[in-house]
XYZ file of C-alpha atoms in Angstrom:
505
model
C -21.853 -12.728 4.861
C -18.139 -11.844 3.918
C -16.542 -14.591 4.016
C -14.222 -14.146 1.274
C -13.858 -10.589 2.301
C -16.639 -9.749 -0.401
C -20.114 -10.549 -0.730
C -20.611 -13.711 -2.471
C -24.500 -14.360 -2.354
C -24.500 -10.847 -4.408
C -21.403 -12.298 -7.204
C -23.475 -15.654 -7.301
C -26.270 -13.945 -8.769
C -24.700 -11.767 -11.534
C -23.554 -13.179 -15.160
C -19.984 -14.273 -15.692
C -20.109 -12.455 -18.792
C -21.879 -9.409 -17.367
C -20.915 -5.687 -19.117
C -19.305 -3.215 -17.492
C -19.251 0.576 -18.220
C -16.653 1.868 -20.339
C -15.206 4.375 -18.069
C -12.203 5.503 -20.531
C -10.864 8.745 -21.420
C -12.678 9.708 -24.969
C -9.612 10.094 -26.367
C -8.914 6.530 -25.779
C -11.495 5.473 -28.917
C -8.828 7.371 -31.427
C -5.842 5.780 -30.963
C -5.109 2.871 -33.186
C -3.012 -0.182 -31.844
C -0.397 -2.587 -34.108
C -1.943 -6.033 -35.086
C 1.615 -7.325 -34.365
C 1.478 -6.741 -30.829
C 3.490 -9.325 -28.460
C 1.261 -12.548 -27.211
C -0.246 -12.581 -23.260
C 0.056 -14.784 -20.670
C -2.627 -13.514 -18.003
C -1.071 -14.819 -14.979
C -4.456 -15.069 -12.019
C -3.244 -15.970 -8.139
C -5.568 -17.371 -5.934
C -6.233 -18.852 -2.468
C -9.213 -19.487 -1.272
C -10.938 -17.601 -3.652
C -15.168 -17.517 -4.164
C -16.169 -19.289 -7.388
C -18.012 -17.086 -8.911
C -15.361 -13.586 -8.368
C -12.938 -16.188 -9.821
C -14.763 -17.292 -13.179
C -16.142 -14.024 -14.046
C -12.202 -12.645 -13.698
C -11.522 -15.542 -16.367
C -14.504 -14.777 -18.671
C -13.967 -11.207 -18.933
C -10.158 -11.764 -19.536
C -11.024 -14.155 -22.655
C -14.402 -12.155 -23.921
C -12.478 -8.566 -23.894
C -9.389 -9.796 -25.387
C -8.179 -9.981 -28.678
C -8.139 -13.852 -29.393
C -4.598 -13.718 -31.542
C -3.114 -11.301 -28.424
C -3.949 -13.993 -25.390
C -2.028 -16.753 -25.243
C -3.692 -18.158 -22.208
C -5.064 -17.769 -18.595
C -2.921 -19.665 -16.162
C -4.455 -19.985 -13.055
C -2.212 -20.539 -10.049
C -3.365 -22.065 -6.884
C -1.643 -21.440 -3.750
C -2.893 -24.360 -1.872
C -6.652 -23.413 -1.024
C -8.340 -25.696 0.949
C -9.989 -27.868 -0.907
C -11.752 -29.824 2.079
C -13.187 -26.268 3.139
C -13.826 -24.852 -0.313
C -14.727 -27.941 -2.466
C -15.606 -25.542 -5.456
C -12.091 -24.831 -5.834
C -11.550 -28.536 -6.151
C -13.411 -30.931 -9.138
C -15.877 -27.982 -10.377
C -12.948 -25.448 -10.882
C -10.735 -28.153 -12.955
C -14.120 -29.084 -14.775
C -14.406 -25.634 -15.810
C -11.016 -25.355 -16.631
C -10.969 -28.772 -19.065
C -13.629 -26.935 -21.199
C -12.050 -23.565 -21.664
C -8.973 -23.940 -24.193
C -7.074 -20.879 -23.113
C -7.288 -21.345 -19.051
C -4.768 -23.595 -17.098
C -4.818 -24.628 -13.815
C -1.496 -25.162 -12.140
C -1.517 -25.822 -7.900
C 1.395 -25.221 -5.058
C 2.165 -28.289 -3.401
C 2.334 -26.058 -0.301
C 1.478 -22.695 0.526
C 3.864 -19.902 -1.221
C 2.061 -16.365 -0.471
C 1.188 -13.942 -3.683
C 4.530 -13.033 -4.384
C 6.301 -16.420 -4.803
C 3.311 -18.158 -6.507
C 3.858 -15.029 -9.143
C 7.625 -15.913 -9.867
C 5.910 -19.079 -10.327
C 3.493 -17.973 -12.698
C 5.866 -15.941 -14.586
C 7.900 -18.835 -14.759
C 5.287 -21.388 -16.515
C 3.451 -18.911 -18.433
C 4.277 -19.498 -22.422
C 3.077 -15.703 -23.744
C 6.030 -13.304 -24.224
C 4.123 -11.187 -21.953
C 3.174 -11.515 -18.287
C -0.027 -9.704 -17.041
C -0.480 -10.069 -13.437
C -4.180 -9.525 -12.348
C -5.568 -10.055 -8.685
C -8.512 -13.066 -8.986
C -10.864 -10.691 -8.712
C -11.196 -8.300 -11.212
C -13.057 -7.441 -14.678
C -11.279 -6.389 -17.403
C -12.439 -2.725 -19.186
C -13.327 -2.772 -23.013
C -10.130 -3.307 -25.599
C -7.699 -3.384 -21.955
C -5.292 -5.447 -23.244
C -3.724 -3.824 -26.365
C -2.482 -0.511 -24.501
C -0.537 -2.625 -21.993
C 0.983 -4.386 -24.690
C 2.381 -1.631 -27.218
C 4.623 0.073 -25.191
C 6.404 -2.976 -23.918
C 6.942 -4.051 -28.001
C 8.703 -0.589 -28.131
C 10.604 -1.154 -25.500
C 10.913 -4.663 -23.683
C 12.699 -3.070 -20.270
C 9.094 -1.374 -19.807
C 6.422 -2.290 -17.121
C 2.729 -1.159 -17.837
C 0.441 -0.493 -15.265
C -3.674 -0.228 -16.286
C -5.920 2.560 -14.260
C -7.476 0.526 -11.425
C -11.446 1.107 -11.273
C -13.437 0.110 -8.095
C -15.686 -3.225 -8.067
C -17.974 -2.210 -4.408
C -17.475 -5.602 -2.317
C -21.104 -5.548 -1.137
C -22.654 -4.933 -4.327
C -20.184 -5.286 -6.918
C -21.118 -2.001 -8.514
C -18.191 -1.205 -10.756
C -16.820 2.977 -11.081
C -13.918 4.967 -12.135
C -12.728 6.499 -8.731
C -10.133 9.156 -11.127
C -11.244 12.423 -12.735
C -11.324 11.734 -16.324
C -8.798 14.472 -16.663
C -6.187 13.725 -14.351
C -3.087 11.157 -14.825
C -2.549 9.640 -11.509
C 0.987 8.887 -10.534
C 2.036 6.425 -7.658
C 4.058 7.871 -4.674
C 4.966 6.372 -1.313
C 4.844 8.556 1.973
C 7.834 7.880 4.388
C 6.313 4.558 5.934
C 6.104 3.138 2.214
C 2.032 3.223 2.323
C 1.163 3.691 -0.889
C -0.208 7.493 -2.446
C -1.137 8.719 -5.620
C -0.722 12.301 -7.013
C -4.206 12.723 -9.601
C -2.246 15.962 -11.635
C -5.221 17.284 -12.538
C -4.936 18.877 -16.134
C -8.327 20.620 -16.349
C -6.300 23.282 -19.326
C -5.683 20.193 -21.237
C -8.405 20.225 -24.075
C -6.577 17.624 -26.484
C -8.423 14.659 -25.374
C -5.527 12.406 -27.068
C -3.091 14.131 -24.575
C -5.470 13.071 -21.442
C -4.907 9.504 -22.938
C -1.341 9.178 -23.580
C 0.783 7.045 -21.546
C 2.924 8.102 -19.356
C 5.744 7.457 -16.665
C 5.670 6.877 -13.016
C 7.339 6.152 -10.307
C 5.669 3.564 -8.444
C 3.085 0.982 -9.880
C 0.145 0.862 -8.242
C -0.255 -2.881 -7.025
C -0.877 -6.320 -8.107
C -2.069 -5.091 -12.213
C 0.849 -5.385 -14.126
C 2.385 -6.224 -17.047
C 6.212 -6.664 -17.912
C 8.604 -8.675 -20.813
C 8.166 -12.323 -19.277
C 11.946 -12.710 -20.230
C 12.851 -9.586 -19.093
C 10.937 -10.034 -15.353
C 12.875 -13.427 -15.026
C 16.414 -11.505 -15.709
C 15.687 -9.048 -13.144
C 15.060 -11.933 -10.744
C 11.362 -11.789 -10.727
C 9.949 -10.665 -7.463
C 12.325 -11.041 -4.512
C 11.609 -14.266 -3.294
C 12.460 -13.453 0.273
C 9.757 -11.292 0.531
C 6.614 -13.048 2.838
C 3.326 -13.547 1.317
C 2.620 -10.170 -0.116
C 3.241 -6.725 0.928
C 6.012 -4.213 -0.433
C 6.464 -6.008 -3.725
C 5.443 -3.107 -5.620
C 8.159 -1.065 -4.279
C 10.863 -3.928 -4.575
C 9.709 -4.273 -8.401
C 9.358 -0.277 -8.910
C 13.096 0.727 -7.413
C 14.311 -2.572 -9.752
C 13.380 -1.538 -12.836
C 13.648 2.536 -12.644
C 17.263 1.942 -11.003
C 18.232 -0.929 -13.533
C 17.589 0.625 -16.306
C 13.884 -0.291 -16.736
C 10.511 2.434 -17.001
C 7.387 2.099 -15.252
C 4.452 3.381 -17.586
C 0.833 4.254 -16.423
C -2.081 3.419 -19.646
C -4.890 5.750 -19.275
C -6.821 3.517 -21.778
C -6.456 0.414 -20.126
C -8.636 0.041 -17.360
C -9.514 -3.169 -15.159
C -12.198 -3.478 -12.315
C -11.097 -4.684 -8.860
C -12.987 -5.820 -5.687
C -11.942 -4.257 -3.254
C -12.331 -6.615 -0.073
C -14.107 -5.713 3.248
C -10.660 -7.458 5.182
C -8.072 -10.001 4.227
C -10.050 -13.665 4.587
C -7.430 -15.743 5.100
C -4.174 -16.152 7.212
C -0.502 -16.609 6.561
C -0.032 -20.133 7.836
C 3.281 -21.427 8.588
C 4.511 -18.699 6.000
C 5.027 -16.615 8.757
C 6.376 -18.277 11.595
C 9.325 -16.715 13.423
C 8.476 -13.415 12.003
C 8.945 -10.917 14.798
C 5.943 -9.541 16.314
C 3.851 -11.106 13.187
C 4.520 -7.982 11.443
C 4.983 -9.471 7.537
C 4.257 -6.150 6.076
C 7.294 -4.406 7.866
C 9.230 -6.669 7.610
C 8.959 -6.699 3.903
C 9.623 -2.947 3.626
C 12.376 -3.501 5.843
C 13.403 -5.780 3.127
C 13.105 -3.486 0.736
C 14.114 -0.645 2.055
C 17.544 -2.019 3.144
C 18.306 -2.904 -0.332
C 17.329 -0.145 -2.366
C 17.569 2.619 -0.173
C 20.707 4.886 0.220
C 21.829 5.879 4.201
C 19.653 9.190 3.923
C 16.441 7.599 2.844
C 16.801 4.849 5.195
C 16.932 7.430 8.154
C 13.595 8.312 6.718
C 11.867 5.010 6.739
C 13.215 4.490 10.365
C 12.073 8.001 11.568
C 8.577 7.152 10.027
C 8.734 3.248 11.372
C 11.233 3.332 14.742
C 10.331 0.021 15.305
C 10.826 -1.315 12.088
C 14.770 -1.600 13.474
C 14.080 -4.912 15.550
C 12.814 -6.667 12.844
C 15.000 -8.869 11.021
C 15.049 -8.516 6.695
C 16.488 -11.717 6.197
C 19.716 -12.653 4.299
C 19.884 -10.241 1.301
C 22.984 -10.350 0.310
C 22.076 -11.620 -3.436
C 19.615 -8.712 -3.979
C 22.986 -6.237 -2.451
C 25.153 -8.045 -5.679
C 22.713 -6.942 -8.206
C 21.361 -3.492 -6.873
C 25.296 -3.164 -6.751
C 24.943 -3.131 -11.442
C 22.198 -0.021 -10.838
C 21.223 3.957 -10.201
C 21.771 4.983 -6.802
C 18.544 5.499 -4.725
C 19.478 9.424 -5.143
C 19.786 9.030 -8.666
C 16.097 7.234 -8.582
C 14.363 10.502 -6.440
C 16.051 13.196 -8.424
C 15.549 12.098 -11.945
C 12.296 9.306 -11.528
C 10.407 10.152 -7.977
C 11.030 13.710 -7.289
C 7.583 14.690 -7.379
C 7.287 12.581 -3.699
C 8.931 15.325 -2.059
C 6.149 17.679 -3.048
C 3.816 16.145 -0.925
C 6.166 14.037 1.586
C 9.013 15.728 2.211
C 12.017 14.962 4.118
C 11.761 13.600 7.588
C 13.196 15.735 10.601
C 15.020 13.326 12.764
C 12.476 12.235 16.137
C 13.349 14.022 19.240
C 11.652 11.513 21.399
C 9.470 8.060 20.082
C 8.010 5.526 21.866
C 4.867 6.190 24.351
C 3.838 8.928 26.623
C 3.377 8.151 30.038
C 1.436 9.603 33.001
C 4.114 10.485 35.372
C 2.213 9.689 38.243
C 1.522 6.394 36.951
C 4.025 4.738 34.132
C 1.250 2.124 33.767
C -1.090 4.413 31.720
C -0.263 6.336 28.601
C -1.932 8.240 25.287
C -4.225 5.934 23.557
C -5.931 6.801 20.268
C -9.196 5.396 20.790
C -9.113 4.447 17.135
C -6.930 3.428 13.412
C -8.901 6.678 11.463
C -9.327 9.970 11.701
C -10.990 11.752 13.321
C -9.986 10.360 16.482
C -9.684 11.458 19.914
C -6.814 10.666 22.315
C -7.674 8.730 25.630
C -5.904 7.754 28.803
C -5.578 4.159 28.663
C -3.950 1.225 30.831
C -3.867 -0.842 27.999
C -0.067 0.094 26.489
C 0.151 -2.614 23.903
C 1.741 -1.339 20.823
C 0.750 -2.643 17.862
C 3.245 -2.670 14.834
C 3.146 1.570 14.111
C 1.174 2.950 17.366
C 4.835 4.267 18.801
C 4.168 8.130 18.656
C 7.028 10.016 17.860
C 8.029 14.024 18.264
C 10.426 15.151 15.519
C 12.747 18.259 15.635
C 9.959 20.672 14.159
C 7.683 19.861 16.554
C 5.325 17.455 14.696
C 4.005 14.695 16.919
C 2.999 11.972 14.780
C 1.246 8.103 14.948
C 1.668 6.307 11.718
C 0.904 7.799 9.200
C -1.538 10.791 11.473
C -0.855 13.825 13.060
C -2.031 14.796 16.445
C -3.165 18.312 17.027
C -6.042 20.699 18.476
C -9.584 19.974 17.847
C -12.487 20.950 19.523
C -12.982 23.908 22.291
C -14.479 22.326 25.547
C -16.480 24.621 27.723
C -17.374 24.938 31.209
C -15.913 23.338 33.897
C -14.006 21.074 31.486
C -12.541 23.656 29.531
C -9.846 23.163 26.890
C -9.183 21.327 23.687
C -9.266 18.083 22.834
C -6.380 16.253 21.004
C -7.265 14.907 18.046
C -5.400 12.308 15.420
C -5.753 13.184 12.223
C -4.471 13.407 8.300
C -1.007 15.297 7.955
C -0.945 18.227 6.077
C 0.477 17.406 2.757
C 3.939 18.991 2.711
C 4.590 19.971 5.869
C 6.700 18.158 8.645
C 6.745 20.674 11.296
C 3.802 22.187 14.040
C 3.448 23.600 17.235
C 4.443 20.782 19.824
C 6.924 20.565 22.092
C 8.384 18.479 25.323
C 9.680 20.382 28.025
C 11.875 17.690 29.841
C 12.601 19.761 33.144
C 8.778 20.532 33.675
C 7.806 17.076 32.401
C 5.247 18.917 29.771
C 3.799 18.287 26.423
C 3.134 21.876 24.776
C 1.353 23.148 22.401
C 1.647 26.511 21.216
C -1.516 28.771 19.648
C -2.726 31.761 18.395
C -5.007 33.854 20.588
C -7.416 35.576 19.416
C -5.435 39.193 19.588
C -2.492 37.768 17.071
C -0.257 36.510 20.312
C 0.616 32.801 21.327
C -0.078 30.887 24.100
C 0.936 27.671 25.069
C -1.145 24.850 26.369
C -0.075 21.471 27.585
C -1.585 18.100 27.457
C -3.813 17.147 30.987
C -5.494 13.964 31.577
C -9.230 14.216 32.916
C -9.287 10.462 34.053
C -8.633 6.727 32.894
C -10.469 6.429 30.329
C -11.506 9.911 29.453
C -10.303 12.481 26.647
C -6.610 13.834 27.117
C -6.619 17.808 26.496
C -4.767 20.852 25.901
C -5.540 22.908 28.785
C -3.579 26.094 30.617
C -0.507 25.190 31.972
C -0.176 25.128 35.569
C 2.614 24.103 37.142
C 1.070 22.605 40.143
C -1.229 20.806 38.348
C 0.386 16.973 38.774
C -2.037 15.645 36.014
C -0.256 17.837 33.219
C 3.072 15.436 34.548
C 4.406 13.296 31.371
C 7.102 10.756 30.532
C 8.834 9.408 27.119
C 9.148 5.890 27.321
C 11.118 4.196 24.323
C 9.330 1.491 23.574
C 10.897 -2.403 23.071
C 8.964 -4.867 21.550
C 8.526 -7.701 23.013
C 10.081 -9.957 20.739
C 13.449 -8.451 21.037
């Protein structure tokens, strides 16, 4: 039913030209835009992409446009399969050949996101380059807020407010407060995170509207000086597929000189997909462990990044070290011309720290280990929280699993926090250990690893106002792993680090 990752017998049935809500700010119907506004080249990637998600991305581009602002549509095909998807074949060019304003240009091999963007970039003929994902719907008058700023000043990126298109139903919604500005922000492992600033004591409705800066865009809804993207190099084009290009393209511009600016009034729909639909191909062969994503913020990170904020990314990612970033040494000569990364968080992206702050170095990473028997280990018995912790003979790490215990007793997994959850009673008294979301500004808790004892504590509050200090005990393969009192003969409250290698190293 999702075989495109989105539910295409439900697109199929809905108008190409269907409305959409306008979800702006009020204030965004007062403010009145130049006629001379730069020309737009709307630059849509694709692979494998349904028919229908694809037009209606195309008609609402052209229909909610100004007609002297877009200069065209190019569509750029990253070698779908046109055996398996014959749409994407004859009836997409046929389409095309009656639509004045769309193009149609097609890899002659596959390229991932990022590359076939350069390319896009490259063969577009607007002065301005607006990358959209293929499947989106563009809000009422979109296109004219992106553009302004950038005619004030060419060095600026714009980035519209992203509004949810439901995969299943295609129901389209704002997911922001209409009185908050939104800011991008990256926690240590460079997942993405947004700040909403809330400004409920803000009555001017013109001031909720105005743009503003940010440090990070949000994604793939852009738009950017086509000459000034292909001075900065475009997109690194050593970076796989997709992944981490937002960062690469946010650090380049704020450190070079550029702005990044977020345009409450522009707003464009986006599906967002059950699961990716497709896979990387040969794109990603001899990539260690398969990890593309990682790899690219590796990429990324060892380029922009100064020695103290790379500790951070390794702290948060300890595997991330075995993989290898490729030959960079082009990206090194121009980052060389820029702001230092400190310059960037102290002036640009200080408000991160507010909500991620700096990393305490790990005191121990990799997997813990039953001492009584190395072959069985803490297993979260799933990705999201809440989730419990299990004993488990299957100690397969994949990509971020390692868990890690940093010098203010955090113990982390990604980007979760383990910590005490529910009282058991009876005879299986104690708490369970639970994974779940980090406090926002914190890096510290109650954990600890007492090497000589071969115990992992936890320290509590009793009920009088004292502490008390639990450690982890295993209840059987299989079952829940708890905080229960520590007893010293008790063999199955016995635990091991393990540093973990990767296989491919």
């Amino acid at each position: 039913m999702y075989e495109y990752g989105m539910s295409m017998t439900t697109s199929d049935t809905i108008a190409l030209n269907r409305s959409v809500p306008d979800v702006r700010s009020p204030g965004c119907k007062h403010w009145n835009y130049p006629t001379d506004l730069p020309s737009a080249s709307v630059v849509l990637v694709f692979h494998n992409e349904g028919l229908s998600v694809l037009l209606r991305t195309v008609v609402s581009i052209i229909n909610r446009s100004p007609p002297h602002l877009l200069a065209e549509v190019l569509l750029v095909d990253d070698y779908s399969d046109k055996s398996e998807y014959p749409h994407l074949g004859h009836q997409l060019e046929d389409w095309v050949a009656e639509n004045d304003k769309v193009r149609l240009i097609r890899n002659r091999e596959r390229q991932g996101l990022i590359r076939s963007k350069n390319r896009g970039a490259e063969e577009s003929v607007g002065e301005i380059v607006v990358f959209l994902d293929a499947h989106c719907e563009v809000n009422t008058n979109w296109l004219p807020p992106l553009l302004d700023p950038i005619k004030t000043d060419p060095t600026t990126l714009t980035v519209p407010l992203v509004d949810r298109i439901e995969y299943d139903t295609f129901a389209y919604s704002s997911i922001y407060h209409s009185v908050s500005k939104p800011v991008g922000i990256w926690e240590w492992g460079l997942l993405y995170k947004e700040m909403r600033n809330h400004m409920e004591d803000v009555k001017d409705v013109k001031e909720l509207s105005t743009a503003y800066q940010s440090p990070l865009h949000a994604g793939g809804l852009i738009a950017v000086n086509r000459e000034y993207f292909l001075s900065i190099g475009g997109y690194d084009p050593g970076l796989l597929v997709w992944g981490g290009e937002q960062y690469e393209l946010s650090f380049k511009i704020w450190m070079c000189g550029g702005r990044i600016i977020w345009v409450p009034c522009s707003r464009v729909g986006h599906v967002y997909r059950m699961m990716v639909p497709y896979g990387f191909g040969k794109l990603v062969h001899g990539v260690k462990g398969g990890d593309v994503i990682n790899t690219n913020l590796k990429r990324v990170v060892e380029t922009w990044f100064d020695e103290e904020h790379k500790e951070y990314f390794y702290t948060r990612q300890p595997l991330a070290r075995f993989l290898d970033h490729g030959d960079i040494t082009k990206q090194l000569q121009y980052r060389r011309t820029c702001h230092s990364f400190s310059w960037f968080m102290t002036n640009v992206a200080a408000p991160v720290y507010q909500d991620f702050p700096r990393l305490p170095k790990n005191v121990f990473w990799g997997q813990i280990k039953f001492a009584d028997d190395t072959e069985a280990c803490w297993r979260p018995r799933c990705r999201e929280p809440p989730c419990k912790l299990e004993m488990s003979t299957d100690c397969f790490i994949i990509h971020d699993e390692v868990l890690r215990l940093n010098e203010l007793g955090q113990l982390g997994v990604g980007e979760r926090c383990l910590t005490a959850g529910s009282l058991l009673s009876g005879r299986n008294w104690g708490r369970e250990i639970v994974i779940g979301v980090c406090p926002l500004g914190s890096v510290g808790d109650n954990w600890s690893y007492d090497v000589e004892e071969s115990r992992m504590k936890y320290s509590m509050k009793t009920g009088s106002g004292g502490q008390v200090s639990l450690c982890a005990e295993m209840r059987g393969m299989g079952e829940v792993i708890v905080l229960a009192i520590c007893d010293m003969l008790e063999t199955r409250q016995e635990w091991v680090w393990e540093e973990y290698v990767p296989y491919w190293v």
